[in-house]
mmCIF file of C-alpha atoms in Angstrom:
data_model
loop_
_atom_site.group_PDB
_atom_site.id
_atom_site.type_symbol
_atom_site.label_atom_id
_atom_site.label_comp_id
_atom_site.label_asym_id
_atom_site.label_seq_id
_atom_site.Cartn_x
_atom_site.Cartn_y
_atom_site.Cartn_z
ATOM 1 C CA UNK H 1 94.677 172.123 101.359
ATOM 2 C CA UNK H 2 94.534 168.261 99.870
ATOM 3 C CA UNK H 3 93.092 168.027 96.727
ATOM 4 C CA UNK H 4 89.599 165.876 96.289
ATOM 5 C CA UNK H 5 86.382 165.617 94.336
ATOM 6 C CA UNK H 6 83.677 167.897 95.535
ATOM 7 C CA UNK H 7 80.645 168.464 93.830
ATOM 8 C CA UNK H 8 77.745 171.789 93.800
ATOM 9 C CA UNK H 9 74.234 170.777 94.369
ATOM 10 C CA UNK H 10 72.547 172.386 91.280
ATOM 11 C CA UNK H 11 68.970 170.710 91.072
ATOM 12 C CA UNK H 12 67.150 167.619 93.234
ATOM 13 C CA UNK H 13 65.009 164.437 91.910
ATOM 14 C CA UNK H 14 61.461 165.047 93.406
ATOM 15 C CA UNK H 15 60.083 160.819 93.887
ATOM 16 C CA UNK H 16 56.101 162.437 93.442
ATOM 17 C CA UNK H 17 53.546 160.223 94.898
ATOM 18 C CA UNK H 18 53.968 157.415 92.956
ATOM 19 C CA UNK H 19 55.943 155.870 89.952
ATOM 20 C CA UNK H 20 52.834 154.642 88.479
ATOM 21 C CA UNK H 21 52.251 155.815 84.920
ATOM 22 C CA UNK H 22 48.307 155.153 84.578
ATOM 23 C CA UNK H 23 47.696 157.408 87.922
ATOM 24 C CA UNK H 24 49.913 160.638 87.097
ATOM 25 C CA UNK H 25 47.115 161.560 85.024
ATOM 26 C CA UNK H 26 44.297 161.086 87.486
ATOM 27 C CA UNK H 27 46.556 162.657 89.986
ATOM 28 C CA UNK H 28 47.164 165.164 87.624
ATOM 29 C CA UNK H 29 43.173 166.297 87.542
ATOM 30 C CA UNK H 30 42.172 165.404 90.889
ATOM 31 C CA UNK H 31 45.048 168.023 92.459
ATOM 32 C CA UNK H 32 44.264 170.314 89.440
ATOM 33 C CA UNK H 33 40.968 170.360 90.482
ATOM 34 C CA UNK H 34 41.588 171.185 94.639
ATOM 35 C CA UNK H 35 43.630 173.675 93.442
ATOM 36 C CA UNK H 36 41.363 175.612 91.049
ATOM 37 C CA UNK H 37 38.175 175.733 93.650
ATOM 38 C CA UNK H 38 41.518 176.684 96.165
ATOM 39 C CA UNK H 39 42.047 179.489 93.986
ATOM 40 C CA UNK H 40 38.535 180.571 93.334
ATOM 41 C CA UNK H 41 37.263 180.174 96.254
ATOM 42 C CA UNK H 42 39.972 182.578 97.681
ATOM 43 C CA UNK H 43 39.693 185.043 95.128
ATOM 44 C CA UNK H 44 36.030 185.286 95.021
ATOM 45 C CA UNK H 45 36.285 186.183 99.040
ATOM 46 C CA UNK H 46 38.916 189.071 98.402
ATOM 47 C CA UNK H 47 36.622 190.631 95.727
ATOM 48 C CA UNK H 48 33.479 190.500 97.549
ATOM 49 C CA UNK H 49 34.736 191.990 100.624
ATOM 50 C CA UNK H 50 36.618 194.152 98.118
ATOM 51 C CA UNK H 51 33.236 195.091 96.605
ATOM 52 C CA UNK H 52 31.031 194.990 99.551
ATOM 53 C CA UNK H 53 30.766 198.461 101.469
ATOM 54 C CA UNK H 54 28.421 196.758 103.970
ATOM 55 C CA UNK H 55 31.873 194.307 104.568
ATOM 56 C CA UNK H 56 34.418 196.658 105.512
ATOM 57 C CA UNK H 57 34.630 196.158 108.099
ATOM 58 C CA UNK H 58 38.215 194.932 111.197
ATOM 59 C CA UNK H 59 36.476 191.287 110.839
ATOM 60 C CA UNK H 60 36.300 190.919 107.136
ATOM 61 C CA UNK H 61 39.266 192.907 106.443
ATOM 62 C CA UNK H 62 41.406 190.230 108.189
ATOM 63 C CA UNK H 63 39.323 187.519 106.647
ATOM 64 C CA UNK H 64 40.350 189.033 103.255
ATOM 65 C CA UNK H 65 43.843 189.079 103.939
ATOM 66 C CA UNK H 66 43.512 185.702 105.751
ATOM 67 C CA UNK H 67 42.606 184.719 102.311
ATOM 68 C CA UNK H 68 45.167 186.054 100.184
ATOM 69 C CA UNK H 69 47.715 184.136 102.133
ATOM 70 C CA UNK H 70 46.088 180.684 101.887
ATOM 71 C CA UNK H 71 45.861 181.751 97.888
ATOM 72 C CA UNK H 72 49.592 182.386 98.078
ATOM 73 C CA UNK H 73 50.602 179.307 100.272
ATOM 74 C CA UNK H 74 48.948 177.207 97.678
ATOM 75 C CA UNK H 75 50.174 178.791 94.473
ATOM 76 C CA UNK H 76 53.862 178.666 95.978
ATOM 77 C CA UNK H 77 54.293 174.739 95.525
ATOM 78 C CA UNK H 78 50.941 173.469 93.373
ATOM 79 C CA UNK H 79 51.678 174.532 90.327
ATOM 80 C CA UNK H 80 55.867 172.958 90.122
ATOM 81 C CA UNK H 81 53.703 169.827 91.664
ATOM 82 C CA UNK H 82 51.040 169.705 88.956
ATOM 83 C CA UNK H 83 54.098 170.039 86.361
ATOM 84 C CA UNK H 84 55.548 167.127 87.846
ATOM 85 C CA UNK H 85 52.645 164.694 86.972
ATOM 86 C CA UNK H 86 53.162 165.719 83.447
ATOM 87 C CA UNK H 87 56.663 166.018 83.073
ATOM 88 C CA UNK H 88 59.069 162.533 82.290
ATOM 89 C CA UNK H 89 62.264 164.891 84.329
ATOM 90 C CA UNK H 90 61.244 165.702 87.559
ATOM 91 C CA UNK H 91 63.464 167.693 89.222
ATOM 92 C CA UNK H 92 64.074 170.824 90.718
ATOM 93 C CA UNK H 93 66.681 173.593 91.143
ATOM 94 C CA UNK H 94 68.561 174.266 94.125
ATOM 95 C CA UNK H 95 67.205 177.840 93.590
ATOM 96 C CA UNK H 96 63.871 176.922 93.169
ATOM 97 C CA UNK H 97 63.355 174.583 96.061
ATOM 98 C CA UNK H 98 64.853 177.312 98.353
ATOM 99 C CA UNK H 99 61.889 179.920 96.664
ATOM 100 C CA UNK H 100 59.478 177.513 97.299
ATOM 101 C CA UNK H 101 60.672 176.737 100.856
ATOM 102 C CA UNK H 102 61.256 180.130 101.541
ATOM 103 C CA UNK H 103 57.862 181.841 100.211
ATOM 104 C CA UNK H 104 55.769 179.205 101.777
ATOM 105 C CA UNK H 105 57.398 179.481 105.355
ATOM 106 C CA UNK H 106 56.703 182.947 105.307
ATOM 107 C CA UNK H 107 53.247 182.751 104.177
ATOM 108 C CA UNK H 108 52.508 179.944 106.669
ATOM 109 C CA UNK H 109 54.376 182.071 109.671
ATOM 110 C CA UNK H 110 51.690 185.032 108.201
ATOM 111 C CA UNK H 111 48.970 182.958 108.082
ATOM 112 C CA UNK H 112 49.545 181.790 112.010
ATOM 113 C CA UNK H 113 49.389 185.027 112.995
ATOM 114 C CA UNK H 114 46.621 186.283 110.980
ATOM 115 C CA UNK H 115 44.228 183.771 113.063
ATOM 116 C CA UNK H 116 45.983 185.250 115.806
ATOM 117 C CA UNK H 117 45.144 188.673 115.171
ATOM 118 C CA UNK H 118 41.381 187.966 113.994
ATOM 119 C CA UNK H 119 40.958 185.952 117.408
ATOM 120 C CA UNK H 120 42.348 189.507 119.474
ATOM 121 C CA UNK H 121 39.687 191.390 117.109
ATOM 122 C CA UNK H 122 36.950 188.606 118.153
ATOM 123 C CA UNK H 123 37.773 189.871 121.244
ATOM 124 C CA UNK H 124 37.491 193.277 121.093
ATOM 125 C CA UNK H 125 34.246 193.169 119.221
ATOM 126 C CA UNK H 126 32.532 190.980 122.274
ATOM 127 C CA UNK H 127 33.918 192.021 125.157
ATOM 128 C CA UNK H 128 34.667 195.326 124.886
ATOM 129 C CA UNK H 129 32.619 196.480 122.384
ATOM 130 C CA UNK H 130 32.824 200.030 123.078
ATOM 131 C CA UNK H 131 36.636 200.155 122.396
ATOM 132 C CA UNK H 132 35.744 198.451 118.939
ATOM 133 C CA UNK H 133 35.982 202.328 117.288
ATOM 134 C CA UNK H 134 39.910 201.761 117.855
ATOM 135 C CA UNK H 135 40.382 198.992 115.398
ATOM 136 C CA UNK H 136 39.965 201.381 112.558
ATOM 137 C CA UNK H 137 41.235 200.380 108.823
ATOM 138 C CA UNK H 138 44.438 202.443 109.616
ATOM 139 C CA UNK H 139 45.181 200.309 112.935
ATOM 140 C CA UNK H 140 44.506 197.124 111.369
ATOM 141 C CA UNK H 141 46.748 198.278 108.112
ATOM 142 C CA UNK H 142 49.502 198.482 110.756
ATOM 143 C CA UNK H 143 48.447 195.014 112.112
ATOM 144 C CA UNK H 144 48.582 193.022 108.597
ATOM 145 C CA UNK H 145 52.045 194.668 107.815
ATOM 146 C CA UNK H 146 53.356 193.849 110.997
ATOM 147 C CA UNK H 147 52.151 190.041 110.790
ATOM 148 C CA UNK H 148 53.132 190.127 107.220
ATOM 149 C CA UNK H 149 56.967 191.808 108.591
ATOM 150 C CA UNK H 150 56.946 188.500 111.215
ATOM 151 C CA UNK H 151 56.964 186.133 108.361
ATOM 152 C CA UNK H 152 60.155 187.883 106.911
ATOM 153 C CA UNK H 153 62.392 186.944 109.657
ATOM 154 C CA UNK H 154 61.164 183.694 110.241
ATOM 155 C CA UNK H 155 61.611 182.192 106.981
ATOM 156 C CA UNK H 156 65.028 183.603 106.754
ATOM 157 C CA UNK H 157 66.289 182.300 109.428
ATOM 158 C CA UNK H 158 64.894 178.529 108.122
ATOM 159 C CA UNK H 159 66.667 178.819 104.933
ATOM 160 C CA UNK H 160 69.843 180.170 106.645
ATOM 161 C CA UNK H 161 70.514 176.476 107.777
ATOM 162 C CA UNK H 162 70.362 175.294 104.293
ATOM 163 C CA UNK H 163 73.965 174.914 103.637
ATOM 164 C CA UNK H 164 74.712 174.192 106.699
ATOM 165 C CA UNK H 165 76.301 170.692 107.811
ATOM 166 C CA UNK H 166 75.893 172.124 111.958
ATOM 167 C CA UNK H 167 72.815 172.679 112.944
ATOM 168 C CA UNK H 168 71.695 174.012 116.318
ATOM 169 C CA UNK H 169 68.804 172.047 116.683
ATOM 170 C CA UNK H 170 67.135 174.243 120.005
ATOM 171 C CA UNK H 171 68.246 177.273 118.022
ATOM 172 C CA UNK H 172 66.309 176.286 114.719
ATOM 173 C CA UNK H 173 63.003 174.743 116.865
ATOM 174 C CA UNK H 174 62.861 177.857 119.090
ATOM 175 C CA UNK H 175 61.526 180.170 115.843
ATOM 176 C CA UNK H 176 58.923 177.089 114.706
ATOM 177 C CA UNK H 177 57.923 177.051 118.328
ATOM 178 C CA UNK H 178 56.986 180.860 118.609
ATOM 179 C CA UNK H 179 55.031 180.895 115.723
ATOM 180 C CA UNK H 180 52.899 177.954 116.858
ATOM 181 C CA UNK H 181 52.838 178.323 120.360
ATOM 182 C CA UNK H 182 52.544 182.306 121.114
ATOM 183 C CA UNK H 183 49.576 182.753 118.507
ATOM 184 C CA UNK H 184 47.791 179.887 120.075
ATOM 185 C CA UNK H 185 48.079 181.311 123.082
ATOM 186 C CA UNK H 186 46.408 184.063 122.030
ATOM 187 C CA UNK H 187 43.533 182.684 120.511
ATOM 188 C CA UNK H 188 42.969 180.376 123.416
ATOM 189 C CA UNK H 189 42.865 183.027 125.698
ATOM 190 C CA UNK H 190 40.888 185.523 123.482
ATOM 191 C CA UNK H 191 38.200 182.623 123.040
ATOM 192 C CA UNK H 192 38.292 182.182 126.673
ATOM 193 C CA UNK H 193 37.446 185.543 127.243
ATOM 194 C CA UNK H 194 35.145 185.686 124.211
ATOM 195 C CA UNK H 195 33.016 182.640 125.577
ATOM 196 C CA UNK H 196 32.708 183.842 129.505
ATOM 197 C CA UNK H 197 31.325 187.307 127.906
ATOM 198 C CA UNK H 198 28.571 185.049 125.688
ATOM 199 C CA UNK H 199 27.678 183.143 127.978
ATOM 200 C CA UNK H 200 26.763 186.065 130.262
ATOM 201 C CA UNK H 201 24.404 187.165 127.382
ATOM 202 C CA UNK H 202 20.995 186.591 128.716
ATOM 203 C CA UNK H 203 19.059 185.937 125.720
ATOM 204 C CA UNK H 204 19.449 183.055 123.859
ATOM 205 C CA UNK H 205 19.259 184.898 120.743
ATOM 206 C CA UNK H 206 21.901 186.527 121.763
ATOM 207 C CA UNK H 207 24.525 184.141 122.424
ATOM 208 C CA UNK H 208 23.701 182.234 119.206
ATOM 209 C CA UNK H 209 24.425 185.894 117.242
ATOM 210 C CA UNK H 210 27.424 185.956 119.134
ATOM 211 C CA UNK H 211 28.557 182.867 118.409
ATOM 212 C CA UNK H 212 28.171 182.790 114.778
ATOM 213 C CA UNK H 213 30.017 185.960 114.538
ATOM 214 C CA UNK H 214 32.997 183.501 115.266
ATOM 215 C CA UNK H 215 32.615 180.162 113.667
ATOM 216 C CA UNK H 216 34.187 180.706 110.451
ATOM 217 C CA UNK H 217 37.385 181.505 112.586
ATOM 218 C CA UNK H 218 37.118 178.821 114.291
ATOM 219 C CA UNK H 219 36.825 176.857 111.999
ATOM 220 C CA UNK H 220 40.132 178.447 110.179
ATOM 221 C CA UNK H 221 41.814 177.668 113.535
ATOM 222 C CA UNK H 222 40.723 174.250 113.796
ATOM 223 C CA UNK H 223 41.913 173.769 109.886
ATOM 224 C CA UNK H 224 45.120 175.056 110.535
ATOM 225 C CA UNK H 225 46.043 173.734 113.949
ATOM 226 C CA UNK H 226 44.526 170.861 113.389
ATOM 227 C CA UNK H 227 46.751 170.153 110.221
ATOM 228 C CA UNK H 228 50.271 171.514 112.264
ATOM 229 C CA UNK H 229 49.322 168.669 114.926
ATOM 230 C CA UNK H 230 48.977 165.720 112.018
ATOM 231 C CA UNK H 231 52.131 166.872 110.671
ATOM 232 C CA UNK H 232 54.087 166.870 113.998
ATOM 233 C CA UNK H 233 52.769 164.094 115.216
#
C-alpha cells in the first residue's frame, strides 16, 4: 500500500448565524428565550395531563407523549447552539455532531408518527365510536413504543452513511420518504373519514364539538408538515 498523508476528522467549525459580535448576544437571548417557553410550555402539558384524572384519556395520552418528543427534539441541538453564541471556539466533535444528528432524527421520525397515530385515534373516536373501548391505556402503551421502536431504525440507518464516500442515494431517500409520506397518508385519509362522519352530524352543535375535538392536531400537523415542505422545498 503507498504511503500518504491522511488525516481523522475529530471535531467541525460550526459558521453560526452570523460573525457579527454586537448580535451574538441578542441572538443569544432571543433563542434563549424560544427555547425556555419551548420547554415550559411542553412540560407544563405532560404534568397536567399527568395530574389530570379527567385527562386520561387515548387523546391526551398521545398529546402528552406528542409533547415529550418536541421537548426532546429541541433540547437535542438548542442548548450546543446557545453555547455557541457565547463561546469565542465554536466547534464540535465528530462524536457529538453524530449524537445530535442521531437523537434528533429519531425524535423527528417519532414525532411523524405520533401525529400519525393521534389522527387513527381521531378516527376511532368519530367514526366508530363504539369501538373507542379498544384503545385502552395498555393498547396505546403498545402504540407509543412501537412509534418510539420506528425511530430506532431510521436514524440508524442515516448515520450509517456517515463515513461513507458511496452513497446510494434511492437507498438513503427511500427511509426519509416513508416516514413522510406513509404517516401522511394516514392522517389524510383518517381526516377524510373523520370529516364525511361530521358533516353527517345533524346539529350544528354538533359538528362544531366535533370539530374542536381535532384542531389542536391539526394544527400540530399543519406545524410539522408545513415546516418538512419549507425545508424541502
Amino acid at each position: 500500500m503507498a504511503e500518504g498523508n491522511y488525516f481523522t476528522i475529530k471535531e467541525f467549525i460550526l459558521t453560526g448565524l452570523t460573525e457579527k459580535t454586537g448580535l451574538q448576544l441578542p441572538l443569544f437571548f432571543f433563542f434563549l428565550g424560544i427555547y425556555v417557553v419551548t420547554v415550559l410550555g411542553n412540560l407544563g402539558m405532560v404534568v397536567v395531563i399527568l395530574f389530570s384524572p379527567h385527562l386520561h384519556h387515548p387523546m391526551y395520552f398521545f398529546l402528552s407523549h406528542l409533547s415529550s418528543v418536541d421537548l426532546c427534539q429541541s433540547s437535542v441541538i438548542t442548548p450546543k447552539m446557545l453555547e455557541n453564541f457565547v463561546m469565542d471556539k465554536i466547534v464540535i466533535s465528530y462524536a457529538g455532531c453524530m449524537a445530535q444528528f442521531y437523537l434528533f432524527d429519531v425524535f423527528a421520525v417519532s414525532e411523524c408518527h405520533m401525529l400519525a397515530a393521534m389522527a387513527h385515534d381521531r378516527y376511532v373516536d368519530i367514526c366508530n365510536h363504539l369501538l373507542y373501548v379498544t384503545m385502552s391505556y395498555k393498547v396505546c402503551s403498545w402504540m407509543v413504543v412501537g412509534l418510539y421502536s420506528v425511530g430506532l431504525p431510521c436514524a440508524i440507518d442515516e448515520t450509517l452513511f456517515c463515513k461513507a464516500n458511496d452513497i446510494n442515494h434511492y437507498f438513503s431517500l427511500s427511509f426519509s420518504s416513508f416516514n413522510i409520506i406513509f404517516p401522511a397518508l394516514i392522517i389524510l385519509v383518517s381526516y377524510f373519514f373523520i370529516i364525511a362522519s361530521i358533516l353527517g352530524i345533524p346539529s350544528t352543535e354538533g359538528r362544531s364539538k366535533a370539530f374542536s375535538t381535532c384542531s389542536s392536531h391539526i394544527l400540530a400537523v399543519a406545524l410539522f408538515f408545513g415546516s418538512l415542505a419549507f425545508m424541502y422545498h
